[in-house]
mmCIF file of C-alpha atoms in Angstrom:
data_model
loop_
_atom_site.group_PDB
_atom_site.id
_atom_site.type_symbol
_atom_site.label_atom_id
_atom_site.label_comp_id
_atom_site.label_asym_id
_atom_site.label_seq_id
_atom_site.Cartn_x
_atom_site.Cartn_y
_atom_site.Cartn_z
ATOM 1 C CA MET A 1 133.317 65.473 164.543
ATOM 2 C CA ASN A 2 130.368 65.142 166.983
ATOM 3 C CA PRO A 3 127.221 64.604 164.612
ATOM 4 C CA LYS A 4 124.912 66.496 167.119
ATOM 5 C CA SER A 5 127.280 69.332 167.335
ATOM 6 C CA ASP A 6 127.540 69.493 163.561
ATOM 7 C CA THR A 7 123.705 69.539 163.320
ATOM 8 C CA ARG A 8 123.506 72.444 165.730
ATOM 9 C CA ASN A 9 126.113 74.454 163.631
ATOM 10 C CA ASN A 10 124.067 73.871 160.401
ATOM 11 C CA THR A 11 120.939 74.922 162.063
ATOM 12 C CA LYS A 12 122.668 78.009 163.369
ATOM 13 C CA THR A 13 123.988 78.730 159.918
ATOM 14 C CA ASP A 14 120.598 78.129 158.307
ATOM 15 C CA THR A 15 119.017 80.362 160.889
ATOM 16 C CA ASN A 16 121.443 83.233 160.145
ATOM 17 C CA THR A 17 121.053 82.802 156.458
ATOM 18 C CA ASP A 18 117.239 83.053 156.797
ATOM 19 C CA ALA A 19 117.780 86.247 159.018
ATOM 20 C CA LYS A 20 119.893 87.823 156.416
ATOM 21 C CA THR A 21 117.384 87.338 153.842
ATOM 22 C CA VAL A 22 114.721 89.073 156.026
ATOM 23 C CA ILE A 23 117.250 91.954 156.691
ATOM 24 C CA GLN A 24 117.787 92.512 153.026
ATOM 25 C CA GLU A 25 114.095 92.365 152.256
ATOM 26 C CA ARG A 26 113.367 94.970 154.989
ATOM 27 C CA ILE A 27 115.995 97.332 153.813
ATOM 28 C CA ARG A 28 114.928 96.924 150.284
ATOM 29 C CA SER A 29 111.367 97.589 151.254
ATOM 30 C CA ALA A 30 112.493 100.843 152.973
ATOM 31 C CA GLU A 31 114.530 101.842 149.740
ATOM 32 C CA ARG A 32 112.398 104.847 148.879
ATOM 33 C CA ASP A 33 112.371 106.333 152.429
ATOM 34 C CA LEU A 34 116.094 105.772 152.919
ATOM 35 C CA LEU A 35 117.074 107.368 149.572
ATOM 36 C CA GLN A 36 114.767 110.286 150.302
ATOM 37 C CA LEU A 37 116.503 110.791 153.600
ATOM 38 C CA SER A 38 119.911 110.877 151.738
ATOM 39 C CA HIS A 39 118.905 113.301 149.200
ATOM 40 C CA ARG A 40 117.150 115.354 151.714
ATOM 41 C CA ILE A 41 120.153 115.835 153.943
ATOM 42 C CA HIS A 42 122.266 116.422 150.935
ATOM 43 C CA ALA A 43 119.904 119.228 149.525
ATOM 44 C CA HIS A 44 119.987 121.046 153.071
ATOM 45 C CA PRO A 45 123.640 121.003 154.207
ATOM 46 C CA GLU A 46 124.327 122.033 157.804
ATOM 47 C CA LEU A 47 127.660 122.598 159.445
ATOM 48 C CA ALA A 48 129.018 121.099 162.637
ATOM 49 C CA PHE A 49 126.638 121.295 165.674
ATOM 50 C CA GLU A 50 124.066 123.049 163.469
ATOM 51 C CA GLU A 51 122.551 119.845 162.063
ATOM 52 C CA VAL A 52 119.091 120.710 163.283
ATOM 53 C CA GLN A 53 116.985 119.463 160.238
ATOM 54 C CA ALA A 54 119.239 116.460 159.532
ATOM 55 C CA SER A 55 119.243 114.975 163.032
ATOM 56 C CA ALA A 56 115.406 115.619 163.293
ATOM 57 C CA TRP A 57 114.845 113.576 160.126
ATOM 58 C CA VAL A 58 117.101 110.821 161.294
ATOM 59 C CA ALA A 59 115.183 110.743 164.541
ATOM 60 C CA GLU A 60 111.836 110.627 162.799
ATOM 61 C CA HIS A 61 112.823 107.856 160.555
ATOM 62 C CA LEU A 62 114.043 105.689 163.533
ATOM 63 C CA SER A 63 110.904 106.483 165.646
ATOM 64 C CA ALA A 64 108.768 105.258 162.818
ATOM 65 C CA ALA A 65 110.689 102.207 162.616
ATOM 66 C CA GLY A 66 109.878 101.337 166.314
ATOM 67 C CA PHE A 67 113.037 102.638 167.845
ATOM 68 C CA ASP A 68 113.074 104.339 171.372
ATOM 69 C CA VAL A 69 114.414 107.696 170.290
ATOM 70 C CA GLU A 70 115.985 110.622 172.136
ATOM 71 C CA HIS A 71 116.806 113.699 170.080
ATOM 72 C CA GLY A 72 119.175 116.004 171.870
ATOM 73 C CA CYS A 73 121.315 114.055 174.108
ATOM 74 C CA TYR A 74 124.666 113.997 175.891
ATOM 75 C CA GLY A 75 124.487 117.779 176.087
ATOM 76 C CA LEU A 76 124.444 118.108 172.277
ATOM 77 C CA PRO A 77 121.245 119.461 170.730
ATOM 78 C CA THR A 78 121.785 117.699 167.427
ATOM 79 C CA ALA A 79 122.957 114.290 168.853
ATOM 80 C CA VAL A 80 120.456 111.303 168.481
ATOM 81 C CA ARG A 81 120.238 107.917 170.298
ATOM 82 C CA ALA A 82 117.622 105.373 169.109
ATOM 83 C CA THR A 83 117.532 101.920 170.467
ATOM 84 C CA VAL A 84 115.595 98.741 169.684
ATOM 85 C CA GLY A 85 115.752 95.249 171.164
ATOM 86 C CA SER A 86 117.081 93.912 174.309
ATOM 87 C CA GLY A 87 119.581 91.119 173.463
ATOM 88 C CA PRO A 88 122.940 90.631 175.305
ATOM 89 C CA LEU A 89 124.913 91.742 172.247
ATOM 90 C CA HIS A 90 124.818 95.546 171.927
ATOM 91 C CA ILE A 91 125.808 96.995 168.463
ATOM 92 C CA ALA A 92 125.573 100.634 167.343
ATOM 93 C CA PHE A 93 125.628 102.168 163.877
ATOM 94 C CA CYS A 94 126.970 105.772 163.751
ATOM 95 C CA ALA A 95 125.031 108.322 161.542
ATOM 96 C CA GLU A 96 127.062 111.483 160.655
ATOM 97 C CA TYR A 97 125.259 114.380 158.884
ATOM 98 C CA ASP A 98 127.313 117.509 159.141
ATOM 99 C CA ALA A 99 128.490 119.255 155.829
ATOM 100 C CA LEU A 100 131.393 121.358 154.916
ATOM 101 C CA PRO A 101 131.486 125.014 154.563
ATOM 102 C CA ASP A 102 130.864 126.270 151.007
ATOM 103 C CA ILE A 103 130.872 122.788 149.270
ATOM 104 C CA GLY A 104 128.118 121.128 151.213
ATOM 105 C CA HIS A 105 128.044 117.283 151.531
ATOM 106 C CA ALA A 106 131.451 116.824 149.805
ATOM 107 C CA CYS A 107 132.307 114.005 152.083
ATOM 108 C CA GLY A 108 128.920 112.267 151.659
ATOM 109 C CA HIS A 109 127.654 112.275 155.170
ATOM 110 C CA ASN A 110 124.114 112.095 153.787
ATOM 111 C CA ILE A 111 125.099 108.497 152.566
ATOM 112 C CA ILE A 112 126.424 107.703 156.045
ATOM 113 C CA ALA A 113 123.237 108.721 157.734
ATOM 114 C CA ALA A 114 120.875 106.980 155.456
ATOM 115 C CA ALA A 115 123.060 103.782 155.565
ATOM 116 C CA ALA A 116 123.097 103.658 159.420
ATOM 117 C CA VAL A 117 119.338 104.359 159.597
ATOM 118 C CA GLY A 118 118.990 101.620 156.972
ATOM 119 C CA ALA A 119 121.042 99.186 158.868
ATOM 120 C CA GLY A 120 118.896 99.853 162.137
ATOM 121 C CA VAL A 121 115.638 99.417 160.098
ATOM 122 C CA GLY A 122 116.811 95.993 158.692
ATOM 123 C CA LEU A 123 117.465 94.726 162.282
ATOM 124 C CA ALA A 124 114.601 96.388 164.165
ATOM 125 C CA ALA A 125 112.112 93.494 163.968
ATOM 126 C CA LEU A 126 114.611 90.821 164.422
ATOM 127 C CA ALA A 127 116.829 92.180 167.089
ATOM 128 C CA ASP A 128 115.502 90.164 170.062
ATOM 129 C CA ASP A 129 115.410 86.862 168.058
ATOM 130 C CA LEU A 130 118.964 87.337 167.181
ATOM 131 C CA GLY A 131 119.915 88.351 170.524
ATOM 132 C CA LEU A 132 120.770 92.063 169.751
ATOM 133 C CA THR A 133 120.389 95.267 171.186
ATOM 134 C CA VAL A 134 120.625 97.747 168.239
ATOM 135 C CA THR A 135 121.421 101.459 168.786
ATOM 136 C CA VAL A 136 121.710 104.132 166.006
ATOM 137 C CA LEU A 137 123.741 107.019 167.159
ATOM 138 C CA GLY A 138 123.314 110.377 165.389
ATOM 139 C CA THR A 139 126.687 111.918 165.748
ATOM 140 C CA PRO A 140 127.245 115.591 165.090
ATOM 141 C CA ALA A 141 130.232 117.505 163.980
ATOM 142 C CA GLU A 142 132.672 114.987 162.515
ATOM 143 C CA GLU A 143 134.231 117.568 160.131
ATOM 144 C CA GLY A 144 135.385 119.569 163.116
ATOM 145 C CA GLY A 145 134.238 119.639 166.746
ATOM 146 C CA GLY A 146 134.710 115.831 167.389
ATOM 147 C CA GLY A 147 131.017 115.148 168.205
ATOM 148 C CA LYS A 148 131.796 111.369 168.786
ATOM 149 C CA ILE A 149 134.512 112.107 171.134
ATOM 150 C CA LEU A 150 132.256 114.386 173.330
ATOM 151 C CA MET A 151 129.637 111.656 173.108
ATOM 152 C CA LEU A 152 132.274 108.960 174.105
ATOM 153 C CA GLU A 153 133.393 111.069 176.966
ATOM 154 C CA ARG A 154 129.751 111.322 178.182
ATOM 155 C CA GLY A 155 128.848 107.715 177.980
ATOM 156 C CA ALA A 156 127.122 107.150 174.599
ATOM 157 C CA PHE A 157 129.336 104.238 173.791
ATOM 158 C CA ASP A 158 129.307 102.714 177.350
ATOM 159 C CA GLY A 159 128.231 98.990 177.302
ATOM 160 C CA LEU A 160 128.609 98.678 173.501
ATOM 161 C CA ASP A 161 130.162 95.461 172.166
ATOM 162 C CA ALA A 162 130.808 96.905 168.689
ATOM 163 C CA ALA A 163 130.265 100.096 166.697
ATOM 164 C CA MET A 164 130.238 100.550 162.990
ATOM 165 C CA MET A 165 129.673 103.015 160.250
ATOM 166 C CA VAL A 166 130.305 103.115 156.485
ATOM 167 C CA HIS A 167 131.715 106.217 154.563
ATOM 168 C CA PRO A 168 131.661 106.997 150.836
ATOM 169 C CA ALA A 169 134.928 107.508 148.905
ATOM 170 C CA ALA A 170 136.108 107.377 145.272
ATOM 171 C CA ALA A 171 137.088 103.698 145.692
ATOM 172 C CA GLU A 172 135.930 100.727 147.862
ATOM 173 C CA MET A 173 138.160 100.164 150.950
ATOM 174 C CA ASP A 174 137.445 97.790 153.953
ATOM 175 C CA ALA A 175 139.507 99.976 156.287
ATOM 176 C CA MET A 176 140.339 103.514 156.088
ATOM 177 C CA PRO A 177 143.807 104.354 157.218
ATOM 178 C CA GLY A 178 142.800 107.145 159.683
ATOM 179 C CA THR A 179 145.337 109.194 161.273
ATOM 180 C CA ALA A 180 145.569 111.290 164.419
ATOM 181 C CA VAL A 181 144.696 114.946 164.246
ATOM 182 C CA SER A 182 144.851 118.206 166.078
ATOM 183 C CA GLN A 183 142.969 121.318 164.892
ATOM 184 C CA PHE A 184 143.460 124.842 166.238
ATOM 185 C CA ASP A 185 142.894 128.432 165.661
ATOM 186 C CA VAL A 186 145.778 130.993 165.717
ATOM 187 C CA HIS A 187 145.229 134.694 166.519
ATOM 188 C CA TYR A 188 148.066 137.319 166.398
ATOM 189 C CA ARG A 189 147.454 140.689 167.907
ATOM 190 C CA GLY A 190 149.784 143.777 166.921
ATOM 191 C CA THR A 191 149.353 147.483 166.613
ATOM 192 C CA PRO A 192 147.863 149.296 163.636
ATOM 193 C CA ALA A 193 149.613 152.404 161.877
ATOM 194 C CA HIS A 194 149.576 154.211 158.734
ATOM 195 C CA ALA A 195 151.856 152.020 156.501
ATOM 196 C CA GLY A 196 153.235 154.896 154.427
ATOM 197 C CA ALA A 197 153.627 157.802 157.106
ATOM 198 C CA TYR A 198 154.250 155.853 160.278
ATOM 199 C CA PRO A 199 155.132 152.221 159.522
ATOM 200 C CA GLU A 200 157.732 152.226 162.492
ATOM 201 C CA ARG A 201 154.784 152.557 164.879
ATOM 202 C CA GLY A 202 153.030 149.421 163.640
ATOM 203 C CA VAL A 203 153.333 145.935 164.999
ATOM 204 C CA ASN A 204 152.449 143.811 162.002
ATOM 205 C CA ALA A 205 150.149 140.797 162.656
ATOM 206 C CA ALA A 206 150.048 139.669 159.104
ATOM 207 C CA ASP A 207 153.910 139.427 159.109
ATOM 208 C CA ALA A 208 153.797 137.230 162.184
ATOM 209 C CA MET A 209 151.555 134.823 160.264
ATOM 210 C CA THR A 210 153.960 134.889 157.449
ATOM 211 C CA VAL A 211 156.988 134.008 159.535
ATOM 212 C CA ALA A 212 155.118 131.169 161.014
ATOM 213 C CA GLN A 213 154.097 129.962 157.656
ATOM 214 C CA VAL A 214 157.701 130.057 156.492
ATOM 215 C CA ALA A 215 158.769 128.260 159.560
ATOM 216 C CA ILE A 216 156.279 125.430 158.923
ATOM 217 C CA GLY A 217 157.411 125.084 155.342
ATOM 218 C CA LEU A 218 160.875 124.383 156.490
ATOM 219 C CA LEU A 219 159.857 122.147 159.208
ATOM 220 C CA ARG A 220 158.173 119.923 156.597
ATOM 221 C CA GLN A 221 161.596 118.961 155.406
ATOM 222 C CA GLN A 222 162.214 117.180 158.739
ATOM 223 C CA THR A 223 158.879 115.555 159.336
ATOM 224 C CA ALA A 224 157.772 111.980 158.841
ATOM 225 C CA SER A 225 156.159 110.931 155.480
ATOM 226 C CA ALA A 226 152.909 110.555 156.869
ATOM 227 C CA ASP A 227 152.789 113.842 158.807
ATOM 228 C CA ARG A 228 150.817 116.700 157.458
ATOM 229 C CA VAL A 229 150.506 120.366 158.540
ATOM 230 C CA GLN A 230 147.805 122.429 156.687
ATOM 231 C CA GLY A 231 146.208 125.728 157.319
ATOM 232 C CA ILE A 232 144.253 128.788 156.105
ATOM 233 C CA VAL A 233 144.606 132.401 156.870
ATOM 234 C CA THR A 234 141.145 133.798 157.557
ATOM 235 C CA GLU A 235 142.113 137.303 158.313
ATOM 236 C CA ALA A 236 145.198 139.388 157.737
ATOM 237 C CA GLY A 237 144.216 143.079 157.420
ATOM 238 C CA SER A 238 141.699 145.075 155.652
ATOM 239 C CA ALA A 239 143.629 147.870 153.899
ATOM 240 C CA ALA A 240 146.944 147.918 152.247
ATOM 241 C CA ASN A 241 147.957 151.313 153.653
ATOM 242 C CA VAL A 242 147.188 150.100 157.319
ATOM 243 C CA ILE A 243 149.607 147.999 159.222
ATOM 244 C CA PRO A 244 147.362 144.894 160.182
ATOM 245 C CA ASP A 245 146.892 144.735 163.803
ATOM 246 C CA THR A 246 145.301 141.294 163.735
ATOM 247 C CA SER A 247 145.591 138.067 161.816
ATOM 248 C CA ARG A 248 143.784 134.832 162.224
ATOM 249 C CA GLY A 249 144.195 131.275 160.748
ATOM 250 C CA ARG A 250 143.020 127.792 161.328
ATOM 251 C CA TRP A 251 145.529 124.939 161.218
ATOM 252 C CA ILE A 252 145.542 121.073 161.266
ATOM 253 C CA VAL A 253 148.354 118.818 162.359
ATOM 254 C CA ARG A 254 148.124 115.210 161.344
ATOM 255 C CA SER A 255 150.317 112.073 162.255
ATOM 256 C CA ASP A 256 150.032 108.367 162.290
ATOM 257 C CA THR A 257 149.139 108.021 165.939
ATOM 258 C CA LEU A 258 148.314 110.103 169.003
ATOM 259 C CA ASP A 259 151.755 109.390 170.289
ATOM 260 C CA ALA A 260 153.517 110.635 167.196
ATOM 261 C CA LEU A 261 151.079 113.787 167.053
ATOM 262 C CA ALA A 262 152.028 115.189 170.268
ATOM 263 C CA PRO A 263 155.752 116.006 169.527
ATOM 264 C CA LEU A 264 154.718 117.263 165.976
ATOM 265 C CA ALA A 265 152.205 119.567 167.378
ATOM 266 C CA THR A 266 154.680 120.992 169.800
ATOM 267 C CA ARG A 267 157.130 121.693 166.951
ATOM 268 C CA VAL A 268 154.297 123.444 164.944
ATOM 269 C CA ALA A 269 153.434 125.509 168.000
ATOM 270 C CA ARG A 270 157.100 126.773 168.162
ATOM 271 C CA CYS A 271 156.675 127.972 164.639
ATOM 272 C CA PHE A 272 153.777 130.213 165.626
ATOM 273 C CA GLU A 273 155.719 131.347 168.661
ATOM 274 C CA ALA A 274 158.559 132.377 166.328
ATOM 275 C CA GLY A 275 156.039 134.594 164.473
ATOM 276 C CA ALA A 276 155.208 136.329 167.602
ATOM 277 C CA LEU A 277 158.666 136.541 168.760
ATOM 278 C CA ALA A 278 159.923 138.049 165.494
ATOM 279 C CA THR A 279 157.369 140.755 165.263
ATOM 280 C CA GLY A 280 156.464 141.512 168.733
ATOM 281 C CA CYS A 281 152.839 140.433 168.356
ATOM 282 C CA GLU A 282 150.810 138.591 171.097
ATOM 283 C CA LEU A 283 149.803 135.115 170.224
ATOM 284 C CA THR A 284 146.741 132.998 171.076
ATOM 285 C CA VAL A 285 146.332 129.440 170.125
ATOM 286 C CA SER A 286 142.803 127.978 170.787
ATOM 287 C CA PRO A 287 142.018 124.197 170.167
ATOM 288 C CA VAL A 288 139.194 123.390 167.856
ATOM 289 C CA GLY A 289 137.597 120.441 169.597
ATOM 290 C CA PRO A 290 139.556 117.511 171.026
ATOM 291 C CA ASP A 291 142.160 115.775 169.143
ATOM 292 C CA TYR A 292 141.177 112.804 166.872
ATOM 293 C CA ALA A 293 142.812 109.400 167.424
ATOM 294 C CA ASP A 294 144.000 107.073 164.798
ATOM 295 C CA LEU A 295 141.552 104.651 163.624
ATOM 296 C CA ARG A 296 142.084 100.968 164.700
ATOM 297 C CA PRO A 297 139.560 98.705 162.835
ATOM 298 C CA ASP A 298 138.712 95.349 164.484
ATOM 299 C CA PRO A 299 139.920 92.509 162.284
ATOM 300 C CA THR A 300 137.133 90.167 163.090
ATOM 301 C CA MET A 301 134.361 92.606 162.300
ATOM 302 C CA LEU A 302 136.355 93.743 159.310
ATOM 303 C CA ALA A 303 136.508 90.230 157.761
ATOM 304 C CA LEU A 304 132.796 89.733 158.334
ATOM 305 C CA TYR A 305 131.997 93.088 156.840
ATOM 306 C CA ARG A 306 134.085 92.400 153.680
ATOM 307 C CA ALA A 307 132.726 89.048 153.099
ATOM 308 C CA ASN A 308 129.089 90.490 153.353
ATOM 309 C CA ALA A 309 129.997 93.462 151.060
ATOM 310 C CA GLU A 310 131.526 91.110 148.542
ATOM 311 C CA ALA A 311 128.350 88.880 148.647
ATOM 312 C CA LEU A 312 126.397 91.935 147.539
ATOM 313 C CA GLY A 313 128.711 92.318 144.578
ATOM 314 C CA ARG A 314 131.077 94.943 145.993
ATOM 315 C CA THR A 315 134.780 94.673 145.088
ATOM 316 C CA PHE A 316 137.863 95.960 146.935
ATOM 317 C CA PRO A 317 140.596 97.046 144.510
ATOM 318 C CA ASP A 318 144.280 97.051 145.447
ATOM 319 C CA LEU A 319 145.082 100.733 145.817
ATOM 320 C CA PRO A 320 148.725 101.665 145.139
ATOM 321 C CA GLY A 321 150.303 103.299 148.141
ATOM 322 C CA GLY A 322 146.984 103.145 149.937
ATOM 323 C CA ALA A 323 144.317 105.778 149.788
ATOM 324 C CA ALA A 324 143.145 108.685 151.979
ATOM 325 C CA VAL A 325 146.425 108.252 153.978
ATOM 326 C CA GLY A 326 145.994 111.747 155.587
ATOM 327 C CA ALA A 327 142.240 111.385 156.390
ATOM 328 C CA ALA A 328 140.964 111.436 159.933
ATOM 329 C CA THR A 329 137.893 110.755 161.903
ATOM 330 C CA ASP A 330 136.521 111.025 165.417
ATOM 331 C CA MET A 331 135.508 107.442 164.971
ATOM 332 C CA GLY A 332 139.071 106.801 165.665
ATOM 333 C CA ASN A 333 138.581 107.626 169.315
ATOM 334 C CA VAL A 334 135.669 105.285 169.410
ATOM 335 C CA SER A 335 137.920 102.525 168.002
ATOM 336 C CA HIS A 336 140.272 102.890 171.021
ATOM 337 C CA ALA A 337 137.393 102.133 173.381
ATOM 338 C CA VAL A 338 135.098 99.763 171.501
ATOM 339 C CA PRO A 339 135.679 97.297 168.657
ATOM 340 C CA THR A 340 134.939 99.361 165.566
ATOM 341 C CA ILE A 341 134.920 99.308 161.664
ATOM 342 C CA HIS A 342 134.562 102.219 159.269
ATOM 343 C CA PRO A 343 134.777 100.790 155.716
ATOM 344 C CA MET A 344 134.551 102.930 152.712
ATOM 345 C CA LEU A 345 131.955 102.509 150.044
ATOM 346 C CA GLY A 346 133.298 103.323 146.432
ATOM 347 C CA LEU A 347 131.144 105.593 144.314
ATOM 348 C CA ASP A 348 133.170 104.975 141.134
ATOM 349 C CA CYS A 349 133.504 108.664 140.771
ATOM 350 C CA ALA A 350 137.277 109.177 140.001
ATOM 351 C CA PRO A 351 138.805 111.546 139.572
ATOM 352 C CA ALA A 352 136.476 113.235 141.952
ATOM 353 C CA VAL A 353 137.604 112.549 145.521
ATOM 354 C CA ASN A 354 136.346 113.629 149.004
ATOM 355 C CA HIS A 355 136.161 117.455 149.830
ATOM 356 C CA GLN A 356 135.774 118.447 146.310
ATOM 357 C CA PRO A 357 132.658 119.989 144.774
ATOM 358 C CA GLU A 358 132.638 117.175 142.318
ATOM 359 C CA PHE A 359 132.331 114.759 145.054
ATOM 360 C CA THR A 360 129.349 116.690 146.487
ATOM 361 C CA ALA A 361 127.568 116.052 143.140
ATOM 362 C CA ALA A 362 128.638 112.376 143.122
ATOM 363 C CA CYS A 363 126.903 111.747 146.625
ATOM 364 C CA VAL A 364 123.433 111.988 145.028
ATOM 365 C CA THR A 365 124.005 109.739 141.963
ATOM 366 C CA PRO A 366 122.563 106.223 141.328
ATOM 367 C CA ALA A 367 125.956 104.967 142.526
ATOM 368 C CA ALA A 368 125.575 106.839 145.594
ATOM 369 C CA ASP A 369 122.046 105.444 146.220
ATOM 370 C CA HIS A 370 123.297 101.969 145.536
ATOM 371 C CA ALA A 371 126.011 102.482 148.115
ATOM 372 C CA VAL A 372 123.253 103.516 150.838
ATOM 373 C CA LEU A 373 121.541 100.320 150.393
ATOM 374 C CA ASP A 374 124.652 98.080 150.118
ATOM 375 C CA GLY A 375 126.215 99.750 153.218
ATOM 376 C CA ALA A 376 123.011 99.318 155.168
ATOM 377 C CA ILE A 377 122.736 95.570 154.361
ATOM 378 C CA ALA A 378 126.396 94.830 154.683
ATOM 379 C CA MET A 379 126.531 96.429 158.154
ATOM 380 C CA ALA A 380 123.192 94.747 159.345
ATOM 381 C CA TRP A 381 124.391 91.311 158.007
ATOM 382 C CA THR A 382 127.636 92.002 159.900
ATOM 383 C CA ALA A 383 125.741 92.543 163.078
ATOM 384 C CA ALA A 384 123.700 89.301 162.497
ATOM 385 C CA ASP A 385 126.989 87.330 161.880
ATOM 386 C CA LEU A 386 128.391 88.599 165.252
ATOM 387 C CA ALA A 387 125.289 87.647 167.067
ATOM 388 C CA ALA A 388 125.407 84.176 165.440
ATOM 389 C CA ALA A 389 129.195 83.606 166.146
ATOM 390 C CA SER A 390 130.363 82.004 169.458
ATOM 391 C CA ASP A 391 133.675 83.823 169.340
ATOM 392 C CA ARG A 392 132.398 87.244 168.329
ATOM 393 C CA LEU A 393 135.139 89.881 168.634
ATOM 394 C CA SER A 394 138.753 90.134 168.930
#
């Protein structure tokens, strides 16, 4: 080994170690503000594309940290872009902040937002020294609407070398097995009539939805093990003695990849067509945002993140059969365009899991606060590692 080369490598390692110490200190010094941000977003849940307060709070924190901030960008009033530094390696941290109807932050997007802001804050003063340009992207409507996909299509991820975010869960995972998803609204239109006196004059829209549901139930016997079809009926009449002339529902189709999703979605669509054909109703199917792609984490970044998380004392248990197999995220679409990671931060809250009211409560516990800080530090350290590495990304 060339001694001079070895000396350079040692110097590089020492410099990176020093940078990581500073990053951790800066994030720890911002602990109060970051946890206040997490709790504030949690206490004021806002639905997709309505995250007016949350996006403003994220923008304010980043502006105070010295970022050049644009609030309301890419044609989305609740999107945020905040950038600091001018180094050649451009890395983005994604902040989600939309909530779920009725159960609030049952997916912990308050933690995601605060951790992304924390990672940015930790790197802000060191970005140029490390050779980094650091961007925090506030991304609305992950729970439906595909905010990141819209931002991707409109150039938000252009020129990035890497993108990352962390997400809370019941257990720690370095890579979420994200699937491809299509979401759509279904509307049947029939003809009302008196259900007792003139039933023959009615065209029953509720029956059309029932026929479709039965067909989907039978279809499930012939779908792949990872495929999922889920839905809710949001309207199916208002009086028992009136033939329902309208029924509505929202449905989700999931599969391993976009290529596998397309034929499954076609088969499900035919089930809804069967409902219309059997009853004589008119059918309208309307997409709810763009399709979500399967998540493809970058292995180089993943290994760096896991090592950094473990250095902070976080552990990654072996989960039998995997976990969150049917979960999906619009970060999947980003991962097809830019090297991406999407690790899960365990809150040690089992049996409570994502999208349950009990998980909402878990997202403002001491374990959740600890996850905010660890997630921020691990992501920022990963960015520093990428900047220090000669062979940065796969």
